[in-house]
Coordinates of C-alpha atoms in Angstrom, one line a residue:
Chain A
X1 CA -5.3 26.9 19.3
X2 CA -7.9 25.0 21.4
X3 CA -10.2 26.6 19.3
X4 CA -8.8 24.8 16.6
X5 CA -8.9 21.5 18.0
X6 CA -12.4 22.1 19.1
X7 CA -13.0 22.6 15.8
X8 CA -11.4 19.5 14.1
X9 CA -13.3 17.5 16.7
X10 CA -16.2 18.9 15.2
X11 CA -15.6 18.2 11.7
X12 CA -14.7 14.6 12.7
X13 CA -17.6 13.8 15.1
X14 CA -20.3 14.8 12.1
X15 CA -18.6 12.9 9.2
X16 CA -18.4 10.3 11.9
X17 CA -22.1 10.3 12.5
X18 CA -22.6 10.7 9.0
X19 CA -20.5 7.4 8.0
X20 CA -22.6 5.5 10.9
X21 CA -25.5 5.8 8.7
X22 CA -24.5 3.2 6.5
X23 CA -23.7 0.6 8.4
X24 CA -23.5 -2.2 5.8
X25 CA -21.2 0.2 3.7
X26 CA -18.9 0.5 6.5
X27 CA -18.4 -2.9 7.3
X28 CA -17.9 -3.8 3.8
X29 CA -15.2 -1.0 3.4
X30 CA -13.4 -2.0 6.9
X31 CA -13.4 -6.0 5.0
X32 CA -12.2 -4.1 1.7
X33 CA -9.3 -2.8 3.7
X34 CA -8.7 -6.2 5.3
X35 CA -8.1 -8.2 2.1
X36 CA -5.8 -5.3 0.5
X37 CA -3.7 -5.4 3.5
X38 CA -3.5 -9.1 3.8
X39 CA -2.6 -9.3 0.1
X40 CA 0.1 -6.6 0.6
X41 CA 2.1 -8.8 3.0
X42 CA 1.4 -11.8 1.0
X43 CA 3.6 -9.8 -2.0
X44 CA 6.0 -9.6 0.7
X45 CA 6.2 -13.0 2.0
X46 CA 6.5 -14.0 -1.8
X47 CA 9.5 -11.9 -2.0
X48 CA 11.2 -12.8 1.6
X49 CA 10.5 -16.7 0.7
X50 CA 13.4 -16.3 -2.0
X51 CA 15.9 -13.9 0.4
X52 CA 16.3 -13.3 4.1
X53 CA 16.7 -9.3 3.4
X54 CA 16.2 -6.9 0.7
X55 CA 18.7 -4.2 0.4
X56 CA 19.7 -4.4 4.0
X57 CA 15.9 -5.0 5.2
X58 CA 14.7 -8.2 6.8
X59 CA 11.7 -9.4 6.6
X60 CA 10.4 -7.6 10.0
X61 CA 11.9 -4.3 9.0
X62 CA 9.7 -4.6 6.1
X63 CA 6.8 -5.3 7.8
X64 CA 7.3 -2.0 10.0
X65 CA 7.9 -0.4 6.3
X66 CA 4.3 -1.4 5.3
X67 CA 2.7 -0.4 8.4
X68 CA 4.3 3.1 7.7
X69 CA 2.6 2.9 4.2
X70 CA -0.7 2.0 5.2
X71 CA -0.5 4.6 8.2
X72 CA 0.6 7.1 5.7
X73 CA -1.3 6.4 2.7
X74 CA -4.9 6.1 5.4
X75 CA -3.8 9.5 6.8
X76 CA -4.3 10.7 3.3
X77 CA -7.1 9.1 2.5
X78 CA -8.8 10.0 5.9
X79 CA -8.2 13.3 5.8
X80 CA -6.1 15.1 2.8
X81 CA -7.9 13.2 -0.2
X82 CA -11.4 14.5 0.9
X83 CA -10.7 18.3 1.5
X84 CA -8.5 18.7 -1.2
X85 CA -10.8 17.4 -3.6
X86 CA -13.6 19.5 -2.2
X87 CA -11.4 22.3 -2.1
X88 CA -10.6 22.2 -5.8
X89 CA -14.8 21.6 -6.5
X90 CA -14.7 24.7 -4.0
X91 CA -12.5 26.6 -6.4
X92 CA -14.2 25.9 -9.5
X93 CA -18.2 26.1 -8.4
X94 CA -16.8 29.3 -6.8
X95 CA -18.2 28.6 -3.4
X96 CA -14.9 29.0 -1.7
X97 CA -16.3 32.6 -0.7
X98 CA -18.1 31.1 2.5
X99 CA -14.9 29.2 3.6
X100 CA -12.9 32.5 3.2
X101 CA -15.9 34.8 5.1
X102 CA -15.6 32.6 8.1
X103 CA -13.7 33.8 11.4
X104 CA -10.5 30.8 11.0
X105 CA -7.9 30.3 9.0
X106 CA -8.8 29.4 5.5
X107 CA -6.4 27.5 5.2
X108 CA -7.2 24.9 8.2
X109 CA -11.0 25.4 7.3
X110 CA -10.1 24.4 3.7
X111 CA -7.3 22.1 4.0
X112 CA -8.7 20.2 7.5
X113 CA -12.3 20.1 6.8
X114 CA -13.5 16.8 5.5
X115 CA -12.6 13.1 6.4
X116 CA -13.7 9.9 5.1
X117 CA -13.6 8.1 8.6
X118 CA -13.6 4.4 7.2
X119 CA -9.6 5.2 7.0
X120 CA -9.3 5.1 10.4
X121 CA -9.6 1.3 9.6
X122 CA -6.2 1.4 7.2
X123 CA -4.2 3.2 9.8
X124 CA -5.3 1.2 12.8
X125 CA -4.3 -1.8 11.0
X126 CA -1.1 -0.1 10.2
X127 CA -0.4 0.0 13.3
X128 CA -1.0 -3.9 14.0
X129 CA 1.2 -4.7 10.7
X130 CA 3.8 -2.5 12.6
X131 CA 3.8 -4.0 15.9
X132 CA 4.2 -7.6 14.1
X133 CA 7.3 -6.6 12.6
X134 CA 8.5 -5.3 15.7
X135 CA 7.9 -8.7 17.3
X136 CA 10.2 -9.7 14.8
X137 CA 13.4 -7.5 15.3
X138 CA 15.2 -6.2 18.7
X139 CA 13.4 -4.4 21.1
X140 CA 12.5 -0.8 20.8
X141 CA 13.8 1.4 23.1
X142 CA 12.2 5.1 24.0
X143 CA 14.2 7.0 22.3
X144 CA 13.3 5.1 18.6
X145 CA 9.8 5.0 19.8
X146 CA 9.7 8.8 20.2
X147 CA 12.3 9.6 17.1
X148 CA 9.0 6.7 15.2
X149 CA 6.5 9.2 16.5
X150 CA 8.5 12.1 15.3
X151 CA 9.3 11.3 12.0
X152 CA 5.5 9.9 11.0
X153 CA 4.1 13.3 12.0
X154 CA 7.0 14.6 9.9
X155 CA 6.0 11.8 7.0
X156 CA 1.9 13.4 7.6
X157 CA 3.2 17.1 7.5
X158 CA 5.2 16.2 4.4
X159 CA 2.5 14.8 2.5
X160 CA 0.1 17.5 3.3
X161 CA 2.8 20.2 1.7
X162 CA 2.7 17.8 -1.4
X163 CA -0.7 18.0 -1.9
X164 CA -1.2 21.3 -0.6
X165 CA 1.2 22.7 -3.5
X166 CA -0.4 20.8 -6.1
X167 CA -3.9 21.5 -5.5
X168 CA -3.1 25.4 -5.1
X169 CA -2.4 25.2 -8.6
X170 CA -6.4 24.9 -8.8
X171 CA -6.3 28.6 -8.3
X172 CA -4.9 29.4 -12.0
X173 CA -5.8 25.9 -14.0
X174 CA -9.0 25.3 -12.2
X175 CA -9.1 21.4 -12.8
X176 CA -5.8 20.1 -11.5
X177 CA -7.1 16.5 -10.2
X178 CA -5.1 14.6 -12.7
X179 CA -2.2 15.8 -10.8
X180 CA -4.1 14.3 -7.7
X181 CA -4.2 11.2 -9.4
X182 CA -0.6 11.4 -10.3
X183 CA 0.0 11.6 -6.2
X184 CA -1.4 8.5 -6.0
X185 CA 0.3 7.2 -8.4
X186 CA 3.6 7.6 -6.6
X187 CA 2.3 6.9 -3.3
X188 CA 2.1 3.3 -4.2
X189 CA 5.9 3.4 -4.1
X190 CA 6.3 3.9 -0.4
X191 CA 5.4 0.2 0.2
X192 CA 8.9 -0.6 -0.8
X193 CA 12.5 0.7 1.2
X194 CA 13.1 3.9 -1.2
X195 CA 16.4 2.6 -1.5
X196 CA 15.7 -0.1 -4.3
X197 CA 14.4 2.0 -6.4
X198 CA 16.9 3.1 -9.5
X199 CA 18.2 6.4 -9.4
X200 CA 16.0 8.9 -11.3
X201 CA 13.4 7.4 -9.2
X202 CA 14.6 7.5 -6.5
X203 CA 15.6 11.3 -6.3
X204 CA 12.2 11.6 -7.6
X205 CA 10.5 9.6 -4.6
X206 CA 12.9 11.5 -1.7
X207 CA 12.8 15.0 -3.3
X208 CA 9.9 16.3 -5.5
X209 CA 6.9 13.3 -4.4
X210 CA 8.3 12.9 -1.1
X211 CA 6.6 9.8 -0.1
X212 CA 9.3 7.8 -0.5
X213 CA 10.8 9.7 2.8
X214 CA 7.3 9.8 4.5
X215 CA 7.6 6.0 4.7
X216 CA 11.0 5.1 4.7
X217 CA 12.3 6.9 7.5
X218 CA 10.0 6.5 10.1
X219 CA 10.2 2.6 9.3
X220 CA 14.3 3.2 9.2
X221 CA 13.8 5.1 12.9
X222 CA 11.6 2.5 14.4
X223 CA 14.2 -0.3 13.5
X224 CA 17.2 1.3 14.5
X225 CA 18.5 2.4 11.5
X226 CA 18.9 6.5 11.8
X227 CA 20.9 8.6 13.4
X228 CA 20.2 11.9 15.2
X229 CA 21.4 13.6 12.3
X230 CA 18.9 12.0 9.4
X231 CA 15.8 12.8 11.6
X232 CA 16.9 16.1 12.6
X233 CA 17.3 16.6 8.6
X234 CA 14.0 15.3 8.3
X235 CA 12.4 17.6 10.6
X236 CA 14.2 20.9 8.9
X237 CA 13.1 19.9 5.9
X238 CA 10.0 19.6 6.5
X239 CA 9.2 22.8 8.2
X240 CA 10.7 24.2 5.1
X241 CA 8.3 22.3 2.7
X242 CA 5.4 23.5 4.9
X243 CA 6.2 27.1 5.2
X244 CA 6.5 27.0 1.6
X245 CA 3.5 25.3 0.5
X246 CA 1.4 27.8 2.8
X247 CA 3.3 30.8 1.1
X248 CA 2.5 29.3 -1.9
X249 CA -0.8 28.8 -1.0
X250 CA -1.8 31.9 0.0
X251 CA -0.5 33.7 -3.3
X252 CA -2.3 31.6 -5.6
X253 CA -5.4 32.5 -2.4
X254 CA -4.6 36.4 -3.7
X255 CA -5.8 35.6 -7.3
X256 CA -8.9 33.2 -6.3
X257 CA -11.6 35.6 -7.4
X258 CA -14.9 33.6 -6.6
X259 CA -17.5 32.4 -9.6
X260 CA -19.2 35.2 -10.8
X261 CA -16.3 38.4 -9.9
Chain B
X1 CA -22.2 -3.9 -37.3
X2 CA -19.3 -2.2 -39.0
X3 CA -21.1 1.2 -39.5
X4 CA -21.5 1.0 -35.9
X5 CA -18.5 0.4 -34.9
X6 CA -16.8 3.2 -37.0
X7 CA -19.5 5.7 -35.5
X8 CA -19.2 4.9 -32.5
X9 CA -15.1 5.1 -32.9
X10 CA -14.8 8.5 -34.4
X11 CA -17.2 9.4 -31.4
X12 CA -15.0 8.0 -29.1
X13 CA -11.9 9.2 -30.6
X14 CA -13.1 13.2 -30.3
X15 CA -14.1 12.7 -27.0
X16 CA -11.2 11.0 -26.2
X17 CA -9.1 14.2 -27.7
X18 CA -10.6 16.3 -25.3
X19 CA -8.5 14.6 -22.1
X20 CA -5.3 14.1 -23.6
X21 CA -3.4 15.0 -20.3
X22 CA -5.7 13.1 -18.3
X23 CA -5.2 9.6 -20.6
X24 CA -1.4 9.9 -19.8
X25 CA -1.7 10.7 -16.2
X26 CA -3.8 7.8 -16.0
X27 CA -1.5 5.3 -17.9
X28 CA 1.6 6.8 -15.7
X29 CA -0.5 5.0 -12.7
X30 CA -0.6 1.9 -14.4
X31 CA 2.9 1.8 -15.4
X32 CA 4.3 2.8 -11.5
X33 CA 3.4 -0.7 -9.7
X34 CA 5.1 -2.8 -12.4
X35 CA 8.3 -1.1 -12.4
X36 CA 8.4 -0.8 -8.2
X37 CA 8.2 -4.7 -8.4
X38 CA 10.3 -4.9 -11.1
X39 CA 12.6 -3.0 -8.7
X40 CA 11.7 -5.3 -5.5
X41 CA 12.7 -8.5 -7.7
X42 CA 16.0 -6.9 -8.5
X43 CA 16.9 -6.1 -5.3
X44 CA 16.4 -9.8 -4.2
X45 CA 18.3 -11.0 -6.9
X46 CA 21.0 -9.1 -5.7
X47 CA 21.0 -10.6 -2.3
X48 CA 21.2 -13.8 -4.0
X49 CA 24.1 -13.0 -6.3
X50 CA 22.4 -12.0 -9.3
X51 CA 19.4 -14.5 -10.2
X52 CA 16.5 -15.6 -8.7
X53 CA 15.4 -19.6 -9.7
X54 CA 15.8 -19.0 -14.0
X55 CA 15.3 -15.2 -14.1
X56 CA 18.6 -12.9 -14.0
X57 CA 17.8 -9.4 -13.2
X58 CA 17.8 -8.6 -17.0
X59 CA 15.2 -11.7 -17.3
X60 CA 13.4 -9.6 -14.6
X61 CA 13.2 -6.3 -16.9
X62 CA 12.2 -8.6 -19.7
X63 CA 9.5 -9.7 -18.0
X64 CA 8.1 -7.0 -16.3
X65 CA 8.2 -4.6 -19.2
X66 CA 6.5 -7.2 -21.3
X67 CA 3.5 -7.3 -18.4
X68 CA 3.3 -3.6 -18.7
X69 CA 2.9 -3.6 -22.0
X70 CA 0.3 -6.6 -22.0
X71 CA -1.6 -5.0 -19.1
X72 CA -2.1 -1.8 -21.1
X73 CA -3.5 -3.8 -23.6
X74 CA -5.3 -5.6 -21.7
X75 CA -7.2 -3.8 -18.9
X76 CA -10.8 -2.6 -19.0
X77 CA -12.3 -0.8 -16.4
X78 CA -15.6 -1.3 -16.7
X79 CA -16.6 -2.4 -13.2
X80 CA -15.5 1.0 -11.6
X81 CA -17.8 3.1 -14.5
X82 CA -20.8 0.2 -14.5
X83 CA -21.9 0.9 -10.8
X84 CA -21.8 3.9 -11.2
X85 CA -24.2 3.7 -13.5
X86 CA -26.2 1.2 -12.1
X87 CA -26.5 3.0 -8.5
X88 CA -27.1 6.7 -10.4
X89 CA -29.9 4.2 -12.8
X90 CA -27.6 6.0 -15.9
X91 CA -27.7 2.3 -17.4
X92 CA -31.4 3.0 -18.0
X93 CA -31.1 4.9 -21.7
X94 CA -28.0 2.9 -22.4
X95 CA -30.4 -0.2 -22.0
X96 CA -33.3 1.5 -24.3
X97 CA -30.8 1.9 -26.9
X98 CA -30.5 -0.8 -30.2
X99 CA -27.1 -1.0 -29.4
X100 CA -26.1 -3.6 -26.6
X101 CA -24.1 -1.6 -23.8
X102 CA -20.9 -3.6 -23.8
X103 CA -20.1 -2.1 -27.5
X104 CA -19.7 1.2 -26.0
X105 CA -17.3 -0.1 -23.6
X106 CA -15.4 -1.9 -26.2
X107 CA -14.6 0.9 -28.1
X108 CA -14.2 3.0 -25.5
X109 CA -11.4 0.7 -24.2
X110 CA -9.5 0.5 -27.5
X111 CA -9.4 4.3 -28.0
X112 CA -8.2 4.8 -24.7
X113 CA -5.5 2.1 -25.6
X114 CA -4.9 3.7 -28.9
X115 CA -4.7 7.7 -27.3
X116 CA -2.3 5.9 -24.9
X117 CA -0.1 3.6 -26.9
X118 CA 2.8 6.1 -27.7
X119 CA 3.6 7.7 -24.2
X120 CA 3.2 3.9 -23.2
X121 CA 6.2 3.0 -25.2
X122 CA 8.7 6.2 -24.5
X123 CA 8.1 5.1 -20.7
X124 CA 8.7 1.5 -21.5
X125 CA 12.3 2.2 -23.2
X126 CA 13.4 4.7 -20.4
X127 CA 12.6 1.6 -17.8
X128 CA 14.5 -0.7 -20.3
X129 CA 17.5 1.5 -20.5
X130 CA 17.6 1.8 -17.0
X131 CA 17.5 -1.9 -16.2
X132 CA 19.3 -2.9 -19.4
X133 CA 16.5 -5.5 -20.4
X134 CA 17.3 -8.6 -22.2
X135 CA 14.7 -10.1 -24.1
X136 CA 14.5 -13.9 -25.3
X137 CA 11.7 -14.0 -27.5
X138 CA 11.9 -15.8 -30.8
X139 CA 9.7 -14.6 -34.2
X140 CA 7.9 -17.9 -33.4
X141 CA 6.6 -16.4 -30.0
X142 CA 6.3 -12.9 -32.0
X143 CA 3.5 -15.4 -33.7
X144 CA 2.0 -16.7 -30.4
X145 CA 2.0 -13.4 -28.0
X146 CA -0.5 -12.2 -31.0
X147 CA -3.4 -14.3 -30.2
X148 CA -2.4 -14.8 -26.3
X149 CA -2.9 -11.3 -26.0
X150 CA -5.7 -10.7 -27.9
X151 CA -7.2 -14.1 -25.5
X152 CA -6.1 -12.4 -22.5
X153 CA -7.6 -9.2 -23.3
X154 CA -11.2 -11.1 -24.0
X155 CA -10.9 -12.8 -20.8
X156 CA -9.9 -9.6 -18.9
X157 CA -12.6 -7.8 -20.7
X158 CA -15.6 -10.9 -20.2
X159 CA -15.0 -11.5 -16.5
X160 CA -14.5 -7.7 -15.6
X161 CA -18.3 -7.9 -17.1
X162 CA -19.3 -10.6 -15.1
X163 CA -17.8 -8.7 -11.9
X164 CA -19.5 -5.5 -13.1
X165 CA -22.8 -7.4 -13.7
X166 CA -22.8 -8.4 -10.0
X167 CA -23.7 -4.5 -9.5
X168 CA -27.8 -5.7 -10.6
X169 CA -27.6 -7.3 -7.5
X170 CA -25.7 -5.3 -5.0
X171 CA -25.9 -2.2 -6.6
X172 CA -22.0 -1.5 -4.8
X173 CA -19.7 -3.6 -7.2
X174 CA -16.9 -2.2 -5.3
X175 CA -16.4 -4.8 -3.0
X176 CA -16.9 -7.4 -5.5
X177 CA -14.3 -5.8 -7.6
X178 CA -11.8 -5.0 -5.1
X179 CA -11.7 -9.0 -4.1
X180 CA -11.4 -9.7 -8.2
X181 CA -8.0 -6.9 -8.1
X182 CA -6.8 -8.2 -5.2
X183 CA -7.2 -11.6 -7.0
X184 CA -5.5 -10.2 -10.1
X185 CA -2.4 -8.5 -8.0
X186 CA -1.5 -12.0 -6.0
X187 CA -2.1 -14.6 -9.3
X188 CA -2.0 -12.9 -12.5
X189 CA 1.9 -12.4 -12.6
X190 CA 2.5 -9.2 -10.8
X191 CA 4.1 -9.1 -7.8
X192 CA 5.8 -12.1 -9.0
X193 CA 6.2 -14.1 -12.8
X194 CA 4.2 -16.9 -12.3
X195 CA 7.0 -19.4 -12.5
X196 CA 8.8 -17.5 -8.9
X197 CA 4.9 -18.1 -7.0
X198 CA 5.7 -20.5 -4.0
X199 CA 4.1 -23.8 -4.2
X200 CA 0.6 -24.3 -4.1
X201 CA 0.2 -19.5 -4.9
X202 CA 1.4 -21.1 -8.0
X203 CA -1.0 -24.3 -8.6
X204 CA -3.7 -21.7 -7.5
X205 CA -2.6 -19.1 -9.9
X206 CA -2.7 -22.3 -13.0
X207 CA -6.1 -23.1 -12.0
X208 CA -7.5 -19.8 -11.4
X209 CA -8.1 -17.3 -14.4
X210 CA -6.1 -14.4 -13.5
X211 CA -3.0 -15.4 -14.7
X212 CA -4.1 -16.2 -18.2
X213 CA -4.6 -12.3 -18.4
X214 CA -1.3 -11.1 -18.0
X215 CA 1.6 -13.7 -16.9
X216 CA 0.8 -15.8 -19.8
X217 CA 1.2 -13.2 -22.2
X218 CA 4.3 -11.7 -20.6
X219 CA 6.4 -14.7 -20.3
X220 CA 5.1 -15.4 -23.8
X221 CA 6.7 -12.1 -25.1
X222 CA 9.9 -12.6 -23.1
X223 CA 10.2 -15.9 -24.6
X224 CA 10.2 -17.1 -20.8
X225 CA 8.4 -20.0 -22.4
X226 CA 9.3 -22.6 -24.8
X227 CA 6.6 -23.1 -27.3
X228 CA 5.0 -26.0 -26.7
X229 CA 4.2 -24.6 -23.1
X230 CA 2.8 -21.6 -24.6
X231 CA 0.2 -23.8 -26.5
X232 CA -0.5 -25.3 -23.4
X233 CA -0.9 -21.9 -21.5
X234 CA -2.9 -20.6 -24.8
X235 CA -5.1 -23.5 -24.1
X236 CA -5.7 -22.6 -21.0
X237 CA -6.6 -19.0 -21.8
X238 CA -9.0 -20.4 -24.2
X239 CA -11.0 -22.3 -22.2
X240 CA -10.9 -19.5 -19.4
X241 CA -12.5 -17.1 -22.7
X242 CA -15.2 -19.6 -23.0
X243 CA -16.2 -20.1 -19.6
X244 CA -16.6 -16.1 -19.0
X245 CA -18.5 -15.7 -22.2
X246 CA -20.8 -18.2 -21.4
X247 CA -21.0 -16.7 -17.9
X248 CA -21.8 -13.4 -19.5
X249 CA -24.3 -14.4 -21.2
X250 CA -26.2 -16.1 -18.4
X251 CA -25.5 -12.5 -15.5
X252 CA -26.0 -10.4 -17.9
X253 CA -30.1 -11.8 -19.4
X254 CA -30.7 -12.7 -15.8
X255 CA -28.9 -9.3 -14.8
X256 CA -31.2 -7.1 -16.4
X257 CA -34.4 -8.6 -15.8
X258 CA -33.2 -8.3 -12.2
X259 CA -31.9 -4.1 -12.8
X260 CA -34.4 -1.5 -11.4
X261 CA -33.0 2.1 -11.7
X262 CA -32.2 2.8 -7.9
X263 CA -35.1 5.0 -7.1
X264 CA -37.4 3.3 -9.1

C-alpha cells in the first residue's frame, strides 16, 4: 500500500515539474479557471435574485452545491480525464504491453497515472466557493463535516467507476472517446440540486451517469440535509459500482491483445 | 464561387459521413446546458407560484427550446480548431491555397449543422413533451426569426473569427476564447432570457454583442417579442454584423502578415 502512495507521489511530483515549465501557460489557465467560476455563481445569483430557495435550496446551500461541482468535476479533470484518455491511445497504438509488464497493478498504473495539475486550481477554489456558502447557513458540526468528507470521496470513487466502465469498452471498439465526451456532457448537470431536474433525467443523472449523486449528496450532507441512512446507501453503492467496474475491467483486460498479436 | 462551394460541400459531406456517431454525441452536449437551465428557471417559478416577471414555466420551455434550436444553428467553433492550427503552423498550406481559409470553415459548419439537424429536432420534442411548451409565435415572426437567425449566425460566425484571429498574436487563443464563452454564457440569453437579466446584466447584455446571437433569435421564435421590438433587436444585430465584418477584415490582413508558422 505505501508502495502505492509512493508511487502516485511520483506521478504527481513529475507532471508537477513538468507543468512548472510553462509558467505563463499556467497562470493563464489558473485566471481561465477564475472567470468560469466567477461566471458560475453569477448564473446563480441571477437565479437567487428572483427566489430565496430553489427546490428546498437557499441560496448558501447552493453555493456549497457548486463547490461540490467544481471539486468534482477538477478531480476529474486533474486526474481521470488524463489517464483515461491516454489509456484508450494506450489501447489503440498497442503500447499498453509496457503498463501490463510492470510489477503493479495495471489497473492503478493505468487508471492513476497521469494528471494535469492546473486542476488543482478548480478544486481549491471549490473549496473557497464551499466555505462561502457555509458562512451562509448554520454551523457545521463534526459529524456533517466527516459524513462531507465521506460522501465526496464516495462522489470521486463514483465517478472513476463511470469512466472506468466506459473507457474499458476501448478494449472491443477501440475508439470510444465520444462516450468520454458524452460524460462531460452530463457532468455539467451536477452544478444544479439533482432534484429539479424532470424525471427521465433525473433517474438518468442518480443511476446510470451518476454525477448527479456525486454532487448532490455531499452538498445535501454538508448542509444538513441527510440522514445516516442516505449516506450509508451512498457508500454501499458505491463499493458495488467499483467492484463492478474493476471486474469489468479486467475481462475486457483478458481480450486486450496488444498492436501487432 | 459556386463550383467551389459545391466541391467543397460534397467534400465536406463524405467526410462528414464518416463520424456520424460522433456529430450526435457532440450536439447531445450542446443540447444538455439549455435544458438544465430550462430546468433551474422552472424550479424558481415554482417557488414563486408558477411565473417568473412575464414568463410561465411553459413561456420558459418556449424559450429555451427556441435557444437550442437557434444555438445549433448558430455556433461555429472555429477558435477551438484555428489555434490549433496556428500553434501546429497547419494554417500554412491552407494560406498557400486560392481559396481564402474561412470558406472551409463555412462549409464545414453548415454540414455539421445539416448531419445534425434531425437528432436535433427528436431531442427537442421529447424536452417539449416533457415541459409541455407553449409557443407564442405569430407567422409574422415566422417571417422575422428567418433573417434574425441567419444575422445571428453571421455575427456568431465573424466575431468567433475575430477571437480566433487573436491566435497570430498569442499563438494560445484559449484564453481569449474562454473570456468570449464566458461572455456568451452570462449575456447572450442562457442562463437567463434576456428580459429576466437584473438591471444593469441586462443594459450590458443590450450593448454588448452576445445577445444578438442567440436571445434575440429565441425570444423572436417564441414570439416573446412584439414586432416592432424585433425590428429594433434586428437592428441591433445588424449593426453588430457590420462592425465584426469590418473587424475581420482589418485582424485578419494585419493577422497574417503578423503569422509565422511556430517553428519557423
Amino acid at each position: 500500500m505505501t508502495r502505492y502512495v509512493r508511487l502516485l507521489r511520483l506521478f504527481f511530483s513529475t507532471e508537477l515539474q513538468y507543468e512548472l515549465e510553462y509558467r505563463t501557460n499556467l497562470v493563464l489557465d489558473i485566471v481561465q479557471t477564475i472567470v468560469i467560476m466567477v461566471t458560475s455563481i453569477g448564473a446563480i445569483l441571477v437565479l437567487f435574485s428572483y427566489t430565496d430557495v430553489l427546490n428546498g435550496w437557499n441560496l448558501g446551500a447552493m453555493l456549497v452545491l457548486l463547490g461540490c461541482f467544481y471539486l468534482v468535476q477538477g478531480f476529474g479533470e486533474l486526474i481521470l480525464a488524463p489517464s483515461f484518455e491516454k489509456f484508450m491511445e494506450h489501447v489503440r497504438l498497442g503500447t499498453l504491453d509496457f503498463a501490463l509488464l510492470k510489477p503493479v497493478s495495471a489497473q492503478f498504473l493505468v487508471t492513476l497515472r497521469q494528471f494535469r495539475v492546473t486542476n488543482l486550481a478548480q478544486m481549491a477554489l471549490g473549496g473557497v466557493v464551499i466555505a462561502v456558502g457555509l458562512g451562509r447557513l448554520p454551523s457545521v458540526g463534526i459529524s456533517e463535516g466527516l459524513g462531507f468528507a465521506v460522501a465526496l470521496l464516495c462522489g470521486f470513487v463514483l465517478v472513476y467507476a463511470l469512466l472506468l466502465a466506459l473507457s474499458t469498452l476501448a478494449f472491443w471498439f477501440v475508439r470510444v472517446d465520444n462516450l468520454m465526451a458524452l460524460y462531460w456532457a452530463f457532468l455539467d448537470a451536477g452544478r444544479f440540486p439533482v432534484d429539479i431536474y424532470p424525471g427521465w433525467l433525473r433517474v438518468t443523472l442518480s443511476s446510470a451517469v451518476p454525477i448527479g449523486v456525486a454532487v448532490t449528496v455531499p452538498a445535501q450532507v454538508i448542509s444538513g440535509r441527510l440522514d445516516f441512512f442516505g449516506l450509508a446507501a451512498l457508500v454501499a453503492g458505491t463499493l458495488v459500482a467499483f467492484v463492478l467496474a474493476s471486474r469489468f475491467w479486467h475481462i475486457g483486460l483478458r481480450s486486450y491483445t496488444g498492436a501487432s498479436a | 464561387m459556386i463550383r467551389t462551394y459545391r466541391a467543397l460541400f460534397v467534400a465536406q459531406l463524405q467526410s462528414a459521413s464518416q463520424y456520424r456517431v460522433q456529430s450526435v454525441l457532440w450536439m447531445l452536449l450542446e443540447v444538455v446546458r439549455p435544458v438544465i437551465f430550462l430546468a433551474a428557471w422552472v424550479a424558481v417559478a415554482n417557488a414563486q407560484g408558477g411565473r417568473v416577471g412575464t414568463y410561465d414555466v411553459r413561456d420558459f420551455a418556449a424559450y429555451y427550446i427556441s435557444l437550442t434550436f437557434v444555438l445549433q444553428i448558430v455556433f461555429s467553433w472555429n477558435a477551438y480548431d484555428f489555434e490549433f492550427e496556428v500553434r501546429q503552423g497547419r494554417l500554412s498550406p491552407k494560406l498557400l491555397r486560392p481559396l481564402h481559409p474561412i470558406h472551409y470553415a463555412i462549409v464545414e459548419n453548415v454540414v455539421w449543422k445539416l448531419t445534425t439537424f434531425i437528432p436535433l429536432l427528436i431531442c427537442l420534442v421529447i424536452v417539449a413533451l416533457t415541459f409541455d411548451v407553449r409557443f407564442r409565435t405569430t407567422p409574422a415572426h415566422l417571417l422575422l426569426f428567418v433573417p434574425s437567425v441567419a444575422l445571428g449566425a453571421a455575427l456568431s460566425f465573424l466575431s468567433g473569427w475575430v477571437v480566433a484571429t487573436t491566435a497570430f498574436w498569442t499563438t494560445r487563443v484559449h484564453a481569449v476564447s474562454t473570456l468570449w464563452d464566458r461572455g456568451v454564457f452570462i449575456f447572450a440569453g442562457m442562463i437567463a432570457p434576456l428580459a429576466l437579466l437584473p438591471g444593469f446584466l441586462q443594459t450590458l447584455s443590450l450593448a454588448l454583442p452576445f445577445g444578438y446571437m442567440l436571445g434575440v433569435p429565441a425570444e423572436i421564435l417564441r414570439g416573446g417579442v412584439d414586432i416592432q421590438t424585433a425590428l429594433v433587436l434586428m437592428g441591433g444585430q445588424a449593426i453588430w454584423v457590420v462592425i465584426f465584418y469590418v473587424a475581420y477584415q482589418r485582424v485578419w490582413r494585419a493577422g497574417v502578415r503578423q503569422y509565422s508558422a511556430v517553428g519557423a
